[in-house]
Amino acid sequence: MSKSEKKVTSKDEDKKKSEEKAIGDAIIAAANARREELAKEALATRSNKTLPKVVKEKSKEEKPKESKPKEEKPKESKPKEEKPKAAPPSKTDTEKESLPEFEKSFVDKISSQFTGDVEVGYIKENRTRVNVKKEKILEVAQFIKDNLPFDHAESVTGVDFPEDKEIGVVYHLGSYTDPTYSKQVLALATRVPREENPNPGNDSTKLPSLRDMFYSVEFHEREIFEMLGVYFESHPDNRRLLLPEDWADLPPLRKDFRNKGR
Amino acid sequence: MAEQVIPTKKMPPGLQVENIDDRIMTLNVGPQHPGSGHMRIIVKIDGDYIVDADPDPGYVHRGEEKMAESRNYITNIPHLERPVIHDSCNILYPYVLGVEDLVGIEVPERAKYVRVIAAELNRCIYIQYWLAIYGIFLGHSTMFMWPAGDRELLIDLMEKITGARVTHAYFIPGGVRNDVPANFEDVCLRQVNYFEKRIKEYADIFYDNPILKARTEDTGVLSREDAIRLGTTGSVLRASGVDYDLRIKEPYDVYDELDVHTNVLKSGDSYARSKIPWLDMLESCNIIRQALEKMPKSGSIRTKLKPNPKGREDEVYRRVESGRGSAGCHIISRGKPEPYRLKLSVSSFRNLIALPYLLKGEKLGNMPAVYWSLNYWPVEADR
């Protein structure tokens, strides 16, 4: 039965097929139009010299969007300061009170040496963080290298904070030589001013390089230069590392660089 | 003779026109050359000796860190393992540990053991793959065939556990994705014992081979001080005499309950660097056997997460010992389902800094021995 029905409906099927094709074409056309829109948006949001007017309009439009994280910012900054104090009692007191003493001892060494310039980010088990002003970063790094057993950088993270108009750079320092410090990772963090229309290497987004103290940061700093546009002065080799040589767009890890379709 | 035209425009490295010099010659090794992996090494040679080497990675840069910022903590899992698909469990490990810290969930005991077993199996799979390439580039075809064949044993085992041969996406925050099959303990023990027997035979054909020793001993020597100063990690560091293994120094999951030994050699040459991973495989077999014994026979394998979990406003930096060395993951969270910034600090990228240092002064013919002994995986370094 089913076979005969199919034969009868073959003409109807042709009609259906043509209809479906029309629908399919319409979908493809709509998708193409959407893709073009997205591409235009993406072009407009990046600092493209050929579309200066669009850039201005878009940036105005986007400002209200960006203001949302602005509201969150004060909320975020307050708990950060409170957390190191509030966290210890919440967990098991015996462990928490005994363990961070060691971490506190060497962080206190740094903060007592540079009162006012160094702010303790957090002190957790095996993980500590000090926030340093960018003018003092060389001195603090030298102090850490001379007086504490941290001998290499594990990782250097660059973070974009468009609401604060700053870019953060976090050096994670570790120790191979001293077994008592082998668990410790000290995050040495600093911030540099961020510019709306970056010109990597020629704007105010500059930091002194820590390569003389911690040789292992060499490639990490090159990566941050290309990915976030932070120029490291006194770094001998500020070339592109991962990106192609002809990359002419924004530094890609900045928040205003958008992934296509996202 | 026409005067040589020197362009005024500054060209990218490797493309500039040089003065014709009868001594120094520039060679581009890669990115298509199979001996370089997916990267280019610009070497300058004087006769047969390398006077300068400049690694140029980035041919397989995928922007994993940027991609992670627009995906939530769960959908990040499958793409974050892509940099090292042969070692996918270990590259996911620090991320998963970090997310567990941020979300605040406990992992069941059985899941911890399953994770350790999977991570150690994956370490062996990676090292076998690396060893096959190392063998073939030193002209030792048998050393390509044997590891590539024996690797299948463990791949089959991983397929039984995870359902995928290579890209497992097995670790998730809160445990592992699915339980091991019913007769897993017996099968795993049998395969691992056979595997151990097989890799012990590598010593006769490869590591005690006088030709290999002649090619790799005293080439690319990295001293202990320089290994520390350059911040190298994993097999490169331990071959130079630094006893640093995160499984012992900063034990995660159940590594502190197992009897883990680390392998340290002191010579710091290519031979030592190539031997450490092999010793690691033997150690991994021990760890797997211990874990199989101590593993709870039944129980939950994961703590269920809420859909779309949000990390608290904080930052974490977690690290594990992967097949190549320390793999770190720095996650900055702002109380949203997506990480605000995710940084993978991978060992290949950290060890790359040693390459120009080691190649200077070597003969060009030693380049494959030095380069591949760094346990370098270009895709991981590029992310």
XYZ file of C-alpha atoms in Angstrom:
645
model
C 0.000 0.000 0.000
C 2.634 2.428 0.963
C 4.478 1.941 -2.337
C 1.426 2.674 -4.458
C 0.677 5.760 -2.432
C 4.157 7.006 -3.061
C 3.741 6.596 -6.837
C 0.506 8.534 -6.783
C 2.029 11.336 -4.828
C 5.100 11.695 -7.018
C 3.717 14.885 -8.621
C 2.921 16.289 -5.196
C 6.435 15.442 -4.154
C 7.848 17.480 -7.012
C 5.762 20.414 -5.858
C 6.909 19.859 -2.317
C 10.513 19.689 -3.428
C 10.256 22.959 -5.320
C 8.622 24.553 -2.283
C 11.301 23.205 -0.029
C 13.956 24.461 -2.365
C 12.406 27.922 -2.280
C 12.347 27.828 1.511
C 15.924 26.594 1.579
C 17.036 29.408 -0.721
C 15.285 31.933 1.481
C 17.048 30.538 4.559
C 20.413 30.673 2.845
C 19.757 34.234 1.674
C 18.782 35.269 5.200
C 21.858 33.580 6.629
C 24.080 35.333 4.117
C 22.515 38.678 4.944
C 23.029 38.006 8.661
C 26.621 37.015 8.061
C 27.267 40.226 6.165
C 25.685 42.206 8.981
C 27.897 40.471 11.500
C 30.953 41.065 9.369
C 30.061 44.759 9.102
C 29.543 44.980 12.836
C 32.802 43.253 13.473
C 34.579 45.575 11.090
C 32.973 48.598 12.631
C 33.825 47.673 16.205
C 37.488 47.288 15.385
C 39.480 50.447 14.862
C 39.348 50.452 11.086
C 40.695 53.581 9.504
C 38.433 53.256 6.440
C 35.296 53.475 8.545
C 35.939 56.308 10.991
C 32.328 57.488 11.150
C 30.923 54.068 11.863
C 33.502 53.543 14.569
C 32.375 56.640 16.397
C 28.714 55.742 16.164
C 29.348 52.221 17.265
C 31.482 53.234 20.182
C 28.683 55.524 21.349
C 26.214 52.731 21.038
C 28.375 50.352 22.916
C 29.062 52.588 25.827
C 25.775 51.873 27.569
C 26.505 48.171 27.110
C 29.864 48.543 28.729
C 28.434 50.502 31.604
C 26.882 47.331 32.972
C 30.185 45.881 34.088
C 30.969 49.330 35.482
C 28.230 48.901 38.031
C 29.660 45.569 39.020
C 33.139 46.917 39.425
C 32.722 48.565 42.844
C 31.014 45.406 44.088
C 33.894 43.350 42.836
C 36.646 45.488 44.295
C 35.227 45.505 47.807
C 34.919 41.743 48.322
C 38.427 41.300 46.938
C 39.818 43.304 49.814
C 37.638 41.634 52.359
C 38.098 38.092 51.151
C 41.531 37.296 52.589
C 40.246 38.398 56.009
C 36.854 36.730 55.694
C 38.020 33.452 54.175
C 40.088 31.929 57.024
C 37.301 31.511 59.610
C 34.947 29.956 57.039
C 37.205 26.956 56.477
C 38.576 24.597 59.084
C 40.309 26.799 61.625
C 43.094 24.436 62.575
C 44.460 24.082 59.064
C 43.831 27.607 57.935
C 45.373 29.280 60.934
C 48.503 27.202 60.903
C 49.231 27.086 57.198
C 49.158 30.636 55.844
C 51.667 31.733 58.500
C 54.514 30.708 56.267
C 52.973 32.453 53.305
C 52.257 35.513 55.420
C 55.858 35.677 56.615
C 57.389 36.193 53.206
C 54.611 38.421 51.938
C 55.113 40.603 55.016
C 58.787 40.841 54.123
C 57.873 42.348 50.766
C 55.113 44.614 52.021
C 57.185 45.939 54.926
C 60.020 46.805 52.585
C 57.759 48.732 50.221
C 55.023 50.199 52.410
C 52.555 52.168 50.343
C 53.671 50.803 47.008
C 52.805 47.166 47.595
C 49.313 45.967 48.383
C 48.698 42.382 49.436
C 46.193 40.857 47.022
C 45.477 37.657 48.882
C 47.209 35.098 51.075
C 45.919 31.588 50.547
C 47.423 28.200 51.087
C 50.424 27.983 48.706
C 49.180 30.940 46.682
C 49.940 34.541 47.398
C 49.552 37.737 45.459
C 51.034 41.195 45.776
C 49.841 44.128 43.719
C 52.600 46.563 42.876
C 52.544 50.002 41.287
C 54.110 49.883 37.876
C 56.846 52.382 38.801
C 58.051 50.061 41.568
C 57.836 46.743 39.741
C 61.564 46.587 38.965
C 62.576 47.283 42.556
C 60.116 44.783 43.988
C 61.198 42.112 41.517
C 64.834 42.730 42.381
C 64.009 42.507 46.085
C 62.165 39.214 45.570
C 65.023 37.807 43.545
C 67.678 38.815 46.087
C 65.895 38.009 49.340
C 63.474 35.208 48.549
C 64.162 31.875 46.831
C 61.861 32.523 43.865
C 64.018 31.853 40.830
C 61.817 31.498 37.778
C 58.541 32.692 36.288
C 56.013 29.975 35.573
C 53.522 32.022 33.709
C 52.765 35.602 32.837
C 49.119 36.508 32.375
C 47.869 39.665 30.784
C 44.326 40.717 31.629
C 42.325 43.483 30.026
C 40.160 45.680 32.267
C 38.378 48.060 29.887
C 36.171 49.525 32.667
C 39.223 50.584 34.661
C 41.053 51.612 31.475
C 43.913 49.438 32.625
C 45.663 46.247 31.625
C 46.875 43.912 34.333
C 50.023 41.837 34.072
C 50.485 38.983 36.557
C 53.819 37.214 36.937
C 53.552 33.812 38.622
C 56.859 33.124 40.306
C 57.976 29.741 41.564
C 61.012 28.201 43.186
C 63.037 25.184 42.113
C 65.996 25.621 44.429
C 64.381 25.778 47.856
C 62.311 22.689 48.738
C 60.343 24.582 51.399
C 59.119 26.986 48.744
C 58.431 24.378 46.055
C 54.671 24.558 46.671
C 54.528 28.324 46.654
C 53.433 30.425 43.723
C 53.800 34.146 44.238
C 51.737 36.289 41.904
C 53.407 39.622 41.288
C 50.753 41.810 39.718
C 50.845 45.258 38.256
C 48.670 47.430 36.044
C 49.382 49.717 33.128
C 47.143 52.371 31.531
C 45.132 51.241 28.546
C 44.342 53.291 25.474
C 41.160 53.143 23.438
C 42.926 53.114 20.087
C 46.078 51.162 20.794
C 49.258 51.665 18.884
C 51.376 48.879 20.375
C 54.853 50.055 21.176
C 54.154 53.764 20.682
C 51.523 54.565 23.300
C 51.489 54.829 27.067
C 50.909 51.077 27.590
C 54.463 50.333 28.637
C 56.116 48.357 31.396
C 59.718 47.722 32.336
C 60.742 44.189 31.433
C 61.617 41.721 34.176
C 63.855 39.753 31.823
C 67.029 40.823 33.607
C 65.830 39.367 36.908
C 63.795 36.428 35.678
C 65.139 35.339 32.337
C 62.278 32.894 31.873
C 59.750 35.673 31.173
C 61.275 36.360 27.744
C 58.745 34.561 25.550
C 55.855 35.243 27.902
C 56.441 38.984 27.597
C 56.654 38.732 23.835
C 53.300 36.966 23.869
C 51.716 39.664 26.027
C 53.065 42.376 23.754
C 51.307 40.925 20.732
C 48.183 39.713 22.519
C 47.463 42.805 24.640
C 49.740 45.508 23.275
C 51.817 46.004 26.423
C 55.268 47.105 25.356
C 58.108 45.921 27.570
C 60.895 48.448 27.705
C 64.434 47.091 27.868
C 63.219 43.804 26.436
C 65.710 43.142 23.626
C 63.357 41.265 21.378
C 59.866 42.804 21.219
C 58.770 40.911 18.138
C 55.633 39.000 17.304
C 55.691 35.446 18.535
C 52.439 33.645 17.767
C 50.521 36.091 15.589
C 51.334 36.493 11.889
C 53.677 39.305 10.903
C 50.970 41.132 8.955
C 48.429 41.234 11.792
C 46.976 44.766 11.616
C 43.985 44.451 13.919
C 43.563 45.125 17.621
C 45.637 43.019 20.003
C 43.350 39.975 20.117
C 43.126 39.363 23.836
C 41.667 42.797 24.493
C 38.021 42.689 25.389
C 36.944 44.913 22.496
C 38.308 42.422 19.986
C 35.321 40.232 19.204
C 35.297 36.652 18.065
C 33.353 36.293 14.836
C 29.745 35.370 15.504
C 30.063 35.754 19.292
C 78.509 42.535 -10.730
C 75.484 44.571 -9.909
C 75.471 46.068 -6.465
C 73.228 44.272 -4.069
C 69.920 45.982 -3.397
C 69.298 46.450 0.284
C 65.660 47.228 0.931
C 64.969 50.213 3.134
C 61.736 48.721 4.476
C 62.236 46.567 7.495
C 61.170 43.074 6.553
C 59.829 40.429 8.926
C 62.425 38.009 10.249
C 63.394 35.362 7.779
C 62.323 37.378 4.750
C 65.006 40.047 4.733
C 67.544 40.213 1.962
C 70.968 39.711 3.382
C 74.391 40.744 2.356
C 76.023 38.026 0.356
C 78.410 36.545 2.804
C 80.547 33.559 2.194
C 80.404 32.384 5.777
C 76.999 32.745 7.371
C 74.006 31.112 5.734
C 70.392 31.349 6.915
C 68.223 28.273 6.776
C 64.484 28.097 7.347
C 63.671 24.778 8.929
C 59.932 24.375 8.762
C 57.048 24.983 9.041
C 56.502 22.349 6.367
C 59.573 20.375 7.255
C 58.492 17.252 9.132
C 61.544 17.505 11.355
C 60.398 20.757 12.883
C 56.782 19.994 13.643
C 54.372 22.828 12.987
C 56.910 25.519 13.584
C 59.786 27.256 11.917
C 63.305 27.477 13.229
C 65.448 30.096 11.556
C 68.998 28.866 11.923
C 72.135 30.689 10.875
C 75.011 28.368 10.144
C 78.701 28.911 9.761
C 79.894 25.879 7.866
C 78.379 23.033 9.820
C 77.901 24.880 13.093
C 74.812 26.742 14.206
C 75.643 30.271 15.267
C 72.120 31.505 15.853
C 68.705 29.940 16.145
C 65.388 31.738 16.339
C 62.259 29.667 16.932
C 59.181 31.038 15.221
C 56.065 29.310 16.590
C 52.498 30.347 15.875
C 51.574 28.383 12.775
C 48.945 26.456 14.718
C 47.768 29.234 17.011
C 44.059 28.736 17.621
C 43.258 31.339 20.219
C 42.151 28.866 22.864
C 42.398 31.521 25.567
C 40.197 33.951 23.660
C 37.707 31.220 22.836
C 37.474 30.255 26.505
C 36.259 33.749 27.417
C 33.020 33.358 25.486
C 32.137 29.800 26.516
C 30.932 28.573 29.875
C 32.880 26.328 32.191
C 31.442 23.116 30.753
C 31.559 23.917 27.034
C 35.181 24.947 27.478
C 36.193 21.358 28.202
C 36.308 19.829 24.704
C 38.213 22.662 23.070
C 40.742 23.186 25.854
C 42.086 19.666 25.360
C 42.756 20.314 21.676
C 46.292 21.703 22.095
C 47.555 18.262 23.091
C 45.104 15.669 21.936
C 47.524 12.860 22.783
C 47.672 14.037 26.379
C 44.161 15.379 26.660
C 43.555 14.269 30.252
C 46.612 16.030 31.604
C 46.049 19.298 29.768
C 42.481 19.410 31.120
C 43.544 18.487 34.635
C 44.600 21.947 35.900
C 41.528 23.565 34.345
C 39.197 21.073 35.996
C 40.916 21.444 39.366
C 40.704 25.218 39.058
C 37.001 25.184 38.206
C 36.351 22.869 41.157
C 38.027 25.437 43.397
C 35.974 28.268 41.943
C 32.621 26.481 41.978
C 33.364 24.829 45.327
C 32.570 21.168 44.793
C 34.087 18.054 46.271
C 35.172 15.120 44.116
C 34.244 11.551 45.142
C 37.140 9.317 46.170
C 36.606 6.837 43.351
C 36.622 9.578 40.734
C 39.990 10.801 42.021
C 41.501 7.362 41.493
C 39.920 7.013 38.045
C 41.370 10.402 37.155
C 44.845 9.429 38.288
C 44.696 6.193 36.280
C 43.433 8.003 33.180
C 46.061 10.713 33.540
C 48.884 8.193 33.865
C 47.628 6.144 30.901
C 47.459 9.331 28.882
C 50.974 10.274 29.901
C 52.192 6.933 28.522
C 50.220 7.422 25.303
C 51.764 10.846 24.793
C 55.290 9.669 25.548
C 54.953 6.730 23.153
C 53.877 9.101 20.404
C 56.762 11.424 21.142
C 59.212 8.528 21.339
C 58.108 7.271 17.912
C 58.868 10.668 16.374
C 62.121 10.958 18.262
C 63.170 7.546 16.971
C 62.352 8.196 13.337
C 64.162 11.533 13.270
C 67.287 9.907 14.584
C 67.001 7.398 11.742
C 65.858 4.526 13.910
C 62.783 3.125 12.121
C 62.210 0.307 14.596
C 61.833 2.884 17.324
C 59.055 4.417 15.259
C 57.205 1.124 14.739
C 57.418 -0.245 18.262
C 56.048 2.682 20.268
C 53.403 3.385 17.609
C 52.263 -0.226 17.893
C 52.459 -0.525 21.679
C 50.623 2.755 22.046
C 47.543 1.035 20.626
C 47.334 -1.135 23.747
C 46.734 1.870 25.942
C 44.595 3.653 23.378
C 42.281 0.648 23.362
C 42.197 0.850 27.135
C 41.348 4.554 27.067
C 38.683 3.828 24.467
C 37.104 1.349 26.855
C 37.049 3.935 29.635
C 36.083 7.081 27.769
C 34.579 5.985 24.472
C 37.065 7.924 22.357
C 40.456 6.919 21.086
C 42.278 10.205 21.362
C 40.139 13.236 22.256
C 38.557 12.009 25.436
C 37.078 15.129 27.123
C 36.884 12.775 30.078
C 37.591 15.019 33.058
C 34.835 17.344 34.133
C 34.522 19.551 37.209
C 33.255 17.259 39.935
C 34.735 14.000 38.696
C 34.827 12.142 35.412
C 32.243 11.860 32.670
C 31.415 8.175 32.887
C 32.342 5.154 34.953
C 34.901 2.573 33.954
C 33.576 -0.694 32.438
C 32.769 -3.649 34.691
C 35.909 -5.759 34.196
C 38.174 -2.739 33.904
C 40.563 -3.580 36.757
C 41.539 -6.958 35.290
C 41.858 -5.709 31.724
C 43.849 -2.660 32.761
C 46.212 -4.650 34.960
C 46.846 -7.178 32.196
C 47.431 -4.510 29.522
C 49.683 -2.433 31.761
C 51.781 -5.420 32.765
C 52.239 -6.388 29.142
C 52.966 -2.789 28.221
C 55.635 -2.572 30.907
C 57.251 -5.738 29.623
C 57.288 -4.274 26.122
C 58.781 -0.903 27.013
C 61.524 -2.561 29.046
C 62.694 -4.042 25.760
C 63.243 -0.545 24.388
C 66.382 -0.332 26.463
C 68.063 -3.068 24.433
C 67.226 -1.690 21.049
C 67.279 2.043 21.692
C 68.640 3.362 24.959
C 71.640 1.029 25.172
C 72.284 1.368 21.470
C 75.832 2.691 20.943
C 74.765 4.595 17.820
C 72.071 6.486 19.697
C 74.456 7.208 22.531
C 77.052 8.516 20.095
C 74.492 10.837 18.529
C 72.838 12.184 21.632
C 75.331 12.120 24.473
C 77.028 15.460 25.098
C 74.823 17.246 22.579
C 72.736 20.169 23.723
C 73.958 20.177 27.306
C 71.817 22.244 29.662
C 73.429 22.868 33.018
C 71.466 22.782 36.266
C 71.776 26.530 36.837
C 70.600 27.331 33.327
C 67.701 24.904 33.539
C 66.514 26.804 36.615
C 67.270 30.243 35.192
C 65.425 29.538 31.950
C 62.431 28.251 33.906
C 62.283 24.938 32.062
C 60.049 22.209 33.332
C 59.303 18.507 33.201
C 61.726 16.129 31.563
C 64.082 18.940 30.514
C 64.419 20.127 34.084
C 64.764 16.675 35.609
C 67.369 15.635 33.039
C 69.491 18.520 34.288
C 69.491 17.300 37.847
C 66.670 19.295 39.435
C 64.344 17.111 41.473
C 61.018 18.779 40.808
C 57.909 16.799 40.054
C 54.545 18.337 40.909
C 53.068 14.908 41.622
C 55.362 14.842 44.664
C 55.968 18.525 45.389
C 52.357 19.635 45.166
C 50.267 16.461 45.110
C 46.801 16.847 43.664
C 43.870 14.427 43.926
C 45.255 11.163 45.386
C 48.908 11.373 44.404
C 49.839 11.899 48.068
C 48.351 8.489 48.933
C 50.406 6.721 46.285
C 54.082 5.906 46.349
C 55.386 8.083 43.525
C 59.047 8.223 42.601
C 60.599 10.760 40.334
C 63.405 10.197 37.872
C 66.357 12.571 37.865
C 69.437 12.398 35.664
C 72.359 14.737 35.964
C 74.066 14.967 32.596
C 71.536 17.375 31.039
C 72.266 16.281 27.457
C 69.893 15.067 24.759
C 70.356 11.482 25.874
C 69.241 12.236 29.422
C 66.313 14.288 28.172
C 65.161 11.432 25.976
C 65.575 8.840 28.698
C 63.569 10.628 31.389
C 60.192 10.192 29.611
C 60.885 6.493 29.183
C 61.638 6.160 32.887
C 58.463 8.130 33.540
C 56.475 5.529 31.634
C 57.847 2.757 33.848
C 56.941 4.842 36.886
C 53.462 5.425 35.473
C 52.934 1.649 35.289
C 53.750 1.448 39.008
C 51.366 4.270 39.820
C 48.550 2.690 37.795
C 48.993 -0.650 39.573
C 48.911 1.036 42.986
C 45.874 3.096 42.057
C 44.038 0.017 40.783
C 44.685 -1.698 44.100
C 43.601 1.217 46.289
C 40.657 2.351 44.174
C 37.272 1.941 45.890
C 35.471 -0.823 44.012
C 32.181 1.016 43.903
C 30.839 4.455 44.508
C 29.954 7.657 42.775
C 32.238 8.924 40.035
C 31.095 12.508 39.962
C 29.374 15.192 41.951
C 26.571 16.604 39.882
C 26.969 20.212 38.966
C 24.206 22.723 38.670
C 23.481 23.576 35.061
C 25.603 26.501 33.905
C 27.685 26.764 37.094
C 29.012 30.157 38.110
C 32.440 30.602 39.593
C 32.810 32.882 42.611
C 34.603 36.198 42.199
C 38.155 35.060 42.658
C 41.158 33.800 40.800
C 42.939 30.462 40.945
C 46.206 29.146 39.642
C 46.422 25.358 39.563
C 49.143 23.205 38.085
C 49.743 19.535 37.420
C 52.561 17.433 36.036
C 51.628 16.623 32.466
C 53.479 14.386 30.017
C 55.847 17.227 29.161
C 56.082 19.019 32.477
C 54.129 21.426 34.595
C 50.833 22.512 33.076
C 49.289 25.497 34.777
C 45.907 27.117 34.460
C 45.160 30.618 35.688
C 41.445 31.364 35.796
C 40.034 34.764 36.701
C 36.358 34.573 37.482
C 33.852 37.390 37.961
C 30.851 35.463 39.147
C 29.653 34.603 35.668
C 29.223 31.280 33.883
C 32.199 32.134 31.668
C 35.740 32.763 32.872
C 36.792 36.408 32.609
C 40.286 35.362 31.565
C 41.829 31.952 31.226
C 45.546 31.470 30.767
C 47.156 28.153 29.990
C 50.785 28.105 31.047
C 51.952 25.048 29.180
C 55.271 23.273 29.395
C 56.086 23.301 25.674
C 55.911 27.073 25.665
C 58.114 27.254 28.739
C 60.690 24.829 27.354
C 60.907 26.608 24.006
C 63.128 29.285 25.540
C 65.855 26.656 25.940
C 65.934 25.830 22.217
C 67.983 28.778 20.875
C 70.203 28.484 23.916
C 70.919 24.803 23.265
C 71.292 25.016 19.494
C 73.987 27.671 19.490
C 77.309 26.014 18.839
C 75.845 22.654 17.889
C 76.346 20.974 14.567
C 73.395 21.237 12.224
C 73.135 17.462 12.116
C 72.433 17.458 15.857
C 69.438 19.715 15.517
C 66.778 16.954 15.424
C 68.334 15.281 18.442
C 68.286 18.502 20.441
C 64.944 19.785 19.213
C 62.952 16.610 19.775
C 64.636 15.855 23.076
C 62.983 19.001 24.460
C 59.698 17.062 24.479
C 58.222 19.958 22.563
C 54.777 19.857 21.066
C 54.223 22.883 18.775
C 50.442 22.807 18.957
C 50.558 23.031 22.733
C 52.978 25.921 22.686
C 50.796 27.880 20.259
C 47.485 27.106 21.970
